[in-house]
Structures are given as structure tokens and as C-alpha cells.
Coordinates of C-alpha atoms in Angstrom, one line a residue:
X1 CA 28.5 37.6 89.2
X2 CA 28.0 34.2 90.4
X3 CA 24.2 34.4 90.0
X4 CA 24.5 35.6 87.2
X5 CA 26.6 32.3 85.8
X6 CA 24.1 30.5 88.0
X7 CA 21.3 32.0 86.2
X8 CA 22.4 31.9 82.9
X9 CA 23.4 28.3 83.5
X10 CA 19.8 27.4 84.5
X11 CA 18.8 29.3 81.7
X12 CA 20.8 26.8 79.1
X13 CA 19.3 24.0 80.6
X14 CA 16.1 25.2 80.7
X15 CA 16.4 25.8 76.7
X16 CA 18.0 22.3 76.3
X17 CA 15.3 20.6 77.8
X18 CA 12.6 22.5 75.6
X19 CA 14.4 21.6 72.9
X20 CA 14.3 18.3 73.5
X21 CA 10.9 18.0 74.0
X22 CA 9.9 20.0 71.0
X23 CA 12.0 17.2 69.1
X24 CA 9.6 14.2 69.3
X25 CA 7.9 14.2 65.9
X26 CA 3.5 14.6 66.1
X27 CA 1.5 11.5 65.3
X28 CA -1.9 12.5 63.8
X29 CA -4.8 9.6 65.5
X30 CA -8.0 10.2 64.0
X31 CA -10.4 7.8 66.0
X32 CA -13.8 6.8 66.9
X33 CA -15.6 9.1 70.4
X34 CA -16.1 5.6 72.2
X35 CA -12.1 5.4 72.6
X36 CA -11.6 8.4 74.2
X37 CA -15.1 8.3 76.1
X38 CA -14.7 4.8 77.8
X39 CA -11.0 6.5 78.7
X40 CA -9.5 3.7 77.1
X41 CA -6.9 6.2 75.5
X42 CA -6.7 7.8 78.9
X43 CA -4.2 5.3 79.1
X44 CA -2.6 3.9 75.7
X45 CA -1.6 6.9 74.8
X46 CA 0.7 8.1 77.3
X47 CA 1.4 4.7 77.9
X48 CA 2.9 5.0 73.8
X49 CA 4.1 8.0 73.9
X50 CA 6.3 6.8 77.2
X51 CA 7.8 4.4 75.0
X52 CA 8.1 5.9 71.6
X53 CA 9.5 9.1 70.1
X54 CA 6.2 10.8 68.9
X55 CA 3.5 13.4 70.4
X56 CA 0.0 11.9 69.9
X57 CA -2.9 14.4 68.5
X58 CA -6.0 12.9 69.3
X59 CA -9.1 13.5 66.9
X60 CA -12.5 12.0 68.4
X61 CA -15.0 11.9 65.9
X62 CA -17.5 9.4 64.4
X63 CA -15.4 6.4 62.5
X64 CA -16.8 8.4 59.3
X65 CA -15.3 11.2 59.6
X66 CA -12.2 9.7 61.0
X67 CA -12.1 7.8 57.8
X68 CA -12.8 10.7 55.7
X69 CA -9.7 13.0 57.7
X70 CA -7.5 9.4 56.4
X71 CA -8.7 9.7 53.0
X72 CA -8.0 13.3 52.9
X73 CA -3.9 12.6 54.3
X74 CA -4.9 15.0 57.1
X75 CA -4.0 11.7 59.8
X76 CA -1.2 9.7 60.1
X77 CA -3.2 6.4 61.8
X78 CA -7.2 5.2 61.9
X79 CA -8.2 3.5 65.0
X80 CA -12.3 2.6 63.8
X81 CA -15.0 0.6 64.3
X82 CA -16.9 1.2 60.9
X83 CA -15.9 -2.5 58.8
X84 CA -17.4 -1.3 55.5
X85 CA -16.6 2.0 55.6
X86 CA -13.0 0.9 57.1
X87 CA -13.3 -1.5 53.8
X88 CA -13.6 0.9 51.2
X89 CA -10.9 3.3 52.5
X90 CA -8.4 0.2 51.9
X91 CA -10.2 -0.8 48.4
X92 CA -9.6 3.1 47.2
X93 CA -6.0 3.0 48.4
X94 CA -5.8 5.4 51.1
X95 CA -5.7 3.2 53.7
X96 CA -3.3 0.0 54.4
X97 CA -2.3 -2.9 56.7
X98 CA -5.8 -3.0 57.9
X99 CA -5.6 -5.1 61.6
X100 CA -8.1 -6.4 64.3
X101 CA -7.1 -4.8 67.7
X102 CA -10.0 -5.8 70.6
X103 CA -14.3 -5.2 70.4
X104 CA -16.7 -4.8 72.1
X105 CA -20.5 -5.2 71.5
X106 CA -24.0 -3.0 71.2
X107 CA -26.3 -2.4 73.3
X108 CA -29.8 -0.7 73.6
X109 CA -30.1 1.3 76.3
X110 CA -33.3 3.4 77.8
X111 CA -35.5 4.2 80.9
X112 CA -35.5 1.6 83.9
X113 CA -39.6 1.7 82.7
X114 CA -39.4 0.5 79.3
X115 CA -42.2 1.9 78.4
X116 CA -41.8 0.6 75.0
X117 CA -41.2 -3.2 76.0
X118 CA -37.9 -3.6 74.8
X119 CA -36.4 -5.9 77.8
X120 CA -39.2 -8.3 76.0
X121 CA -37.9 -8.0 72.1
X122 CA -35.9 -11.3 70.9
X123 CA -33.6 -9.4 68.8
X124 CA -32.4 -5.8 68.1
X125 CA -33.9 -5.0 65.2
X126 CA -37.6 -6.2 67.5
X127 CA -36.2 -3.5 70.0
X128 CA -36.2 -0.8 67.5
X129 CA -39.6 -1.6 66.1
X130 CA -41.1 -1.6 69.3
X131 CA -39.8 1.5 70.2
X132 CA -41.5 2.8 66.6
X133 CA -44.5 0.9 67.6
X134 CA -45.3 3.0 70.8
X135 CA -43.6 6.0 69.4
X136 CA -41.1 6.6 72.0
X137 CA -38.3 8.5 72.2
X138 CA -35.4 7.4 70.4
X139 CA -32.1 9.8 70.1
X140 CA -29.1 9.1 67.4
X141 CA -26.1 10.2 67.1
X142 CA -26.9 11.3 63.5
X143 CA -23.1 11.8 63.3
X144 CA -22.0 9.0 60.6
X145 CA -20.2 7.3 62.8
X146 CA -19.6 3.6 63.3
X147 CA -22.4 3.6 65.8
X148 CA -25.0 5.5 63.6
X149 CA -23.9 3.3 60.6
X150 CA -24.9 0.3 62.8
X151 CA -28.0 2.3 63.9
X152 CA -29.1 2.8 60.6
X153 CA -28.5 -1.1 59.4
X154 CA -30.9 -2.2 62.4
X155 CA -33.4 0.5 61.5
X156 CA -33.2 -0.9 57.4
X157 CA -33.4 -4.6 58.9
X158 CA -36.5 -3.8 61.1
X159 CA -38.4 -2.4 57.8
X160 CA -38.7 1.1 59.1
X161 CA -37.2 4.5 58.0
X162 CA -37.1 6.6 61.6
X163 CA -36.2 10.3 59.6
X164 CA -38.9 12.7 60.7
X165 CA -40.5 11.1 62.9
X166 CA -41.5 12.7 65.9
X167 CA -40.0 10.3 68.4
X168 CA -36.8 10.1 66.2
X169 CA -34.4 12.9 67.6
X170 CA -30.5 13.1 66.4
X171 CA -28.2 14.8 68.2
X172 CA -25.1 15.3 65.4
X173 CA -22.8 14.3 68.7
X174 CA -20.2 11.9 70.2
X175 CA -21.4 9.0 72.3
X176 CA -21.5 10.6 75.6
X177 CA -23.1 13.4 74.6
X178 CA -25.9 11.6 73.7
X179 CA -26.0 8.9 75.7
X180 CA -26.6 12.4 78.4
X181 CA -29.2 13.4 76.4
X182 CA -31.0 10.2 76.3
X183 CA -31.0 10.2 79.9
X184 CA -32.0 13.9 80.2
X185 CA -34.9 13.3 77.9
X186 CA -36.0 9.7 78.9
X187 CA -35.3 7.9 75.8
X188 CA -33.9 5.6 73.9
X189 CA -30.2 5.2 72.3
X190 CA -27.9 2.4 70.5
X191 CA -24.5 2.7 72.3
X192 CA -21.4 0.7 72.3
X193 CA -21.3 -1.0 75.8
X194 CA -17.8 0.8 76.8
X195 CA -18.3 4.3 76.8
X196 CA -21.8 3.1 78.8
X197 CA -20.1 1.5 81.3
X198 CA -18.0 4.6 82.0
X199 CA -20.7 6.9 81.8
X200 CA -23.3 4.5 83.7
X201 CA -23.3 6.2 87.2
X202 CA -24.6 9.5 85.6
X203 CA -27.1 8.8 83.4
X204 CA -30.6 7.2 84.2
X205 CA -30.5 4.6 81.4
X206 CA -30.3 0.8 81.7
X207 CA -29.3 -2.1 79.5
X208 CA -32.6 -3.2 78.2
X209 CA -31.2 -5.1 74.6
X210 CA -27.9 -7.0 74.5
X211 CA -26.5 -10.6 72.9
X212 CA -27.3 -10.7 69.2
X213 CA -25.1 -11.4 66.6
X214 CA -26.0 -8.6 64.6
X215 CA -24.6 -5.9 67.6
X216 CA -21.2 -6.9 67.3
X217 CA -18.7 -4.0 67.2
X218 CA -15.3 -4.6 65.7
X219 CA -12.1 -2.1 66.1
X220 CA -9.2 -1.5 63.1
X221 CA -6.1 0.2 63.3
X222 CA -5.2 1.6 59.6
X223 CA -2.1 2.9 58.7
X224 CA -3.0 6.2 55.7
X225 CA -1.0 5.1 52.8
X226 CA 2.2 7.1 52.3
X227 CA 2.2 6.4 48.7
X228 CA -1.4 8.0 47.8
X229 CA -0.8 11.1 50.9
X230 CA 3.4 12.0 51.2
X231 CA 2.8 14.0 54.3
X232 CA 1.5 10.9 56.2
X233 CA 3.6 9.8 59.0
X234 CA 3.9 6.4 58.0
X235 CA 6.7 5.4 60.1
X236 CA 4.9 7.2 63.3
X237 CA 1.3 5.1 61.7
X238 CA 3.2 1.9 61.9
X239 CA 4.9 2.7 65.5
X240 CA 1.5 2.7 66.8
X241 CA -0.4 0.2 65.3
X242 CA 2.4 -2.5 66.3
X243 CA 1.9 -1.2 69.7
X244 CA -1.6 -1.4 69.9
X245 CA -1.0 -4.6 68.9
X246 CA 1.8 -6.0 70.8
X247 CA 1.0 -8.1 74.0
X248 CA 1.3 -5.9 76.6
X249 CA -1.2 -3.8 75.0
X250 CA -3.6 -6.2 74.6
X251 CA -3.1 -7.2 77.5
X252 CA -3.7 -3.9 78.9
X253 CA -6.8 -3.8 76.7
X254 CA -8.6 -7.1 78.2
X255 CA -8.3 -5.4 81.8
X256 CA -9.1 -2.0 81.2
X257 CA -12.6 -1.8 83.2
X258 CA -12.4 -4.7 85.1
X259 CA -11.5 -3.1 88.5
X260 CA -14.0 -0.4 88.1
X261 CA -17.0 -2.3 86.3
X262 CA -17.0 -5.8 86.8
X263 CA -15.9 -6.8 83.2
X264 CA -13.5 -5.6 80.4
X265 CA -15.0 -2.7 78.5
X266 CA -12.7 -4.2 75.1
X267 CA -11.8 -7.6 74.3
X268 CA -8.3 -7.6 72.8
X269 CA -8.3 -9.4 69.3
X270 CA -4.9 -8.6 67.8
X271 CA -3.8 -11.3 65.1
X272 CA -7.3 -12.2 64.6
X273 CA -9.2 -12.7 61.0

């Protein structure tokens, strides 16, 4: 009889504690592959869900698409690095209380041979038109992400339109995917310099193009705008873009890497224009 009670008892506790976790309300995060690649949510999210009463889903996909899963009310919260896509999703409403939270920067990566010569090109847009001068291998992400956006800009600024070319190979994937088959294959890719960093020790690429202006990458939190999608999460939204946004956070942000690589992989930039 005793184990019984004993049993039972353990059995009431047991419910009681599943309850409780089943209480703590889901926060949709739709967000860019580079976040969750570099591992950089590796550790804000539990980090926020330690603090606050919410389960995080995480959806990695290109900023476009996580911009179009905002505009469609099926995510609570945007964390992007797309500016004029990011732009238009406020402009048309669906999107609000647009905020800075850390970057990073671009870089052209490729075999330690170069056989295109683009360690010697002065700018980016120079890199990718030597690469389409000697017809080497180049591999997108062909995804619309925030990195293929930026891709696409340098491509338009060089003067040259890469779709179907030969060399010109798109992979429809994530950042680390095709950073691994740019290795695989011996060619060229446009990365952010975070999820290379944390990929670096596997791949056979190296940092051949790096410093201009023009391969700047920014990050935005958006909250999805209640009023426009009523099944948003909007209190959830907000919970987590103050917390990215709060000190410690940032703080965490501008040291995330440094042990391991030398150097942050983010640069915090909360409360900036």
C-alpha cells in the first residue's frame, strides 16, 4: 500500500511538472542561416528562454524568406540582415519597431590558389569580375537571402549578369551548406564572415576579399505587427527584441568568437541609427 501512495505520489508530481513546462507560451523566430550557423543562437536562445516565460521556435532560412513567413503572420519576431527587403516589410505595415542589434561584414572566400587573382582586386565588385574574367567557379546561395541579395547588388555593380553561366553554380541552400560545397568543388562564394569563422577548420577556403564599404552586413530585429496579423505574439516579439537588445546581450554578442577565433564574429550595435 505504501508504494502504491509512493507511486501515485511521484506520479502527481511528475504530471505537475509537465504541466508546467507545457505552460510557457511558443515564440515563433524566423531568422537569417548565418545566426544559427556561426552558433550564435546556440547561446541567446537558451540564454532567453532561461529568463523569460516563452519556448523559442527557431526558423533558419534566407532573410527573404524569413521576411516573407513575417508578412504572412506565420512568425512572431524577424532577426535579418536584408535592409531593403527588412525596409519594405515595415513600409507595407507588417513589420514594426525596426532596431539595429550587432553586424558583421562580407567576405569573398575561395581556394588558397586564387586562380582567378582575387587577393589582387581593389574592391569586391573587381573580385567578382575577375572571377567572370577567368571563368572560375563561383557558387551562390541562390536562396534570396540577405547574402544572395548582396551577392546580386555586387554582380549588377560589376556590369555582369552571372545566370547561366557555366562557372556560375547556385546551390538553393543555407550558408554552410554552401560554403561546404564551395570547398568541395574548389570555388568561389560571398559569405558573411561569422558562419566562416565557425566553419573555417573544415572547409579549404580562405579569405581572399575583405574591407570595402560596400560588404557591410547589418542585423534587425522586427517585431510582426499585431494589428495587420492578430495571431502574432506581440508581447513574446517584444520580450525578445528588448533582450537582444539589452546590455548583457550585447555584451554577450561582442564576445561571442573571441575565445575560439581571435575576434568577435558580431559587433553589438543596439541603439544605433
Amino acid at each position: 500500500m505504501k508504494k502504491l501512495l509512493i507511486a501515485a505520489a511521484l506520479a502527481t508530481l511528475l504530471a505537475v511538472a509537465l504541466g508546467c513546462g507545457s505552460s510557457k507560451e511558443e515564440l515563433i523566430l524566423a531568422t537569417t542561416t548565418s545566426t544559427q550557423d556561426s552558433g550564435l543562437l546556440d547561446v541567446l536562445v537558451p540564454a532567453f528562454e532561461k529568463a523569460n516565460d516563452y519556448n523559442v521556435k527557431v526558423i533558419a532560412v534566407g532573410s527573404g524568406q524569413a521576411i516573407r513567413l513575417g508578412q504572412e503572420g506565420e512568425a512572431d519576431v524577424i532577426l535579418a540582415h536584408s535592409p531593403k527587403a527588412e525596409e519594405e516589410m515595415v513600409a507595407a505595415g507588417d513589420g514594426i519597431e525596426r532596431a539595429a542589434i550587432m553586424h558583421n561584414d562580407f567576405i569573398i572566400v575561395g581556394p588558397a590558389d586564387d586562380p582567378a587573382g582575387v587577393g589582387d582586386a581593389a574592391t569586391a565588385q573587381d573580385a567578382l569580375a575577375a572571377i567572370a574574367a577567368a571563368g572560375e567557379l563561383f557558387i551562390s546561395r541562390g536562396d534570396d537571402s540577405g547574402t544572395h541579395t548582396r551577392e546580386l547588388a555586387l554582380w549588377e555593380a560589376a556590369g555582369i549578369d552571372p545566370s547561366g553561366e557555366s562557372w556560375y553554380q547556385e546551390t538553393g541552400q543555407g550558408m554552410g551548406a554552401t560554403l561546404t560545397v564551395a570547398s568541395d568543388k574548389g570555388g568561389y562564394t560571398l559569405t558573411d564572415r561569422g558562419t566562416y569563422l565557425a566553419q573555417k577548420d573544415n572547409l579549404d577556403l580562405e579569405t581572399l576579399s575583405e574591407g570595402d564599404t560596400a560588404l557591410f552586413n547589418n542585423y534587425h530585429v522586427i517585431v510582426v505587427n499585431p494589428a495587420k496579423h492578430s495571431q502574432v505574439n506581440v508581447e513574446g516579439a517584444r520580450a525578445f527584441a528588448a533582450f537582444l537588445a539589452s546590455a548583457d546581450t550585447q555584451e554577450t554578442i561582442g564576445t561571442f568568437g573571441v575565445e575560439d577565433y581571435g575576434e568577435p564574429l558580431f559587433i553589438p550595435d543596439a541603439g544605433k541609427e
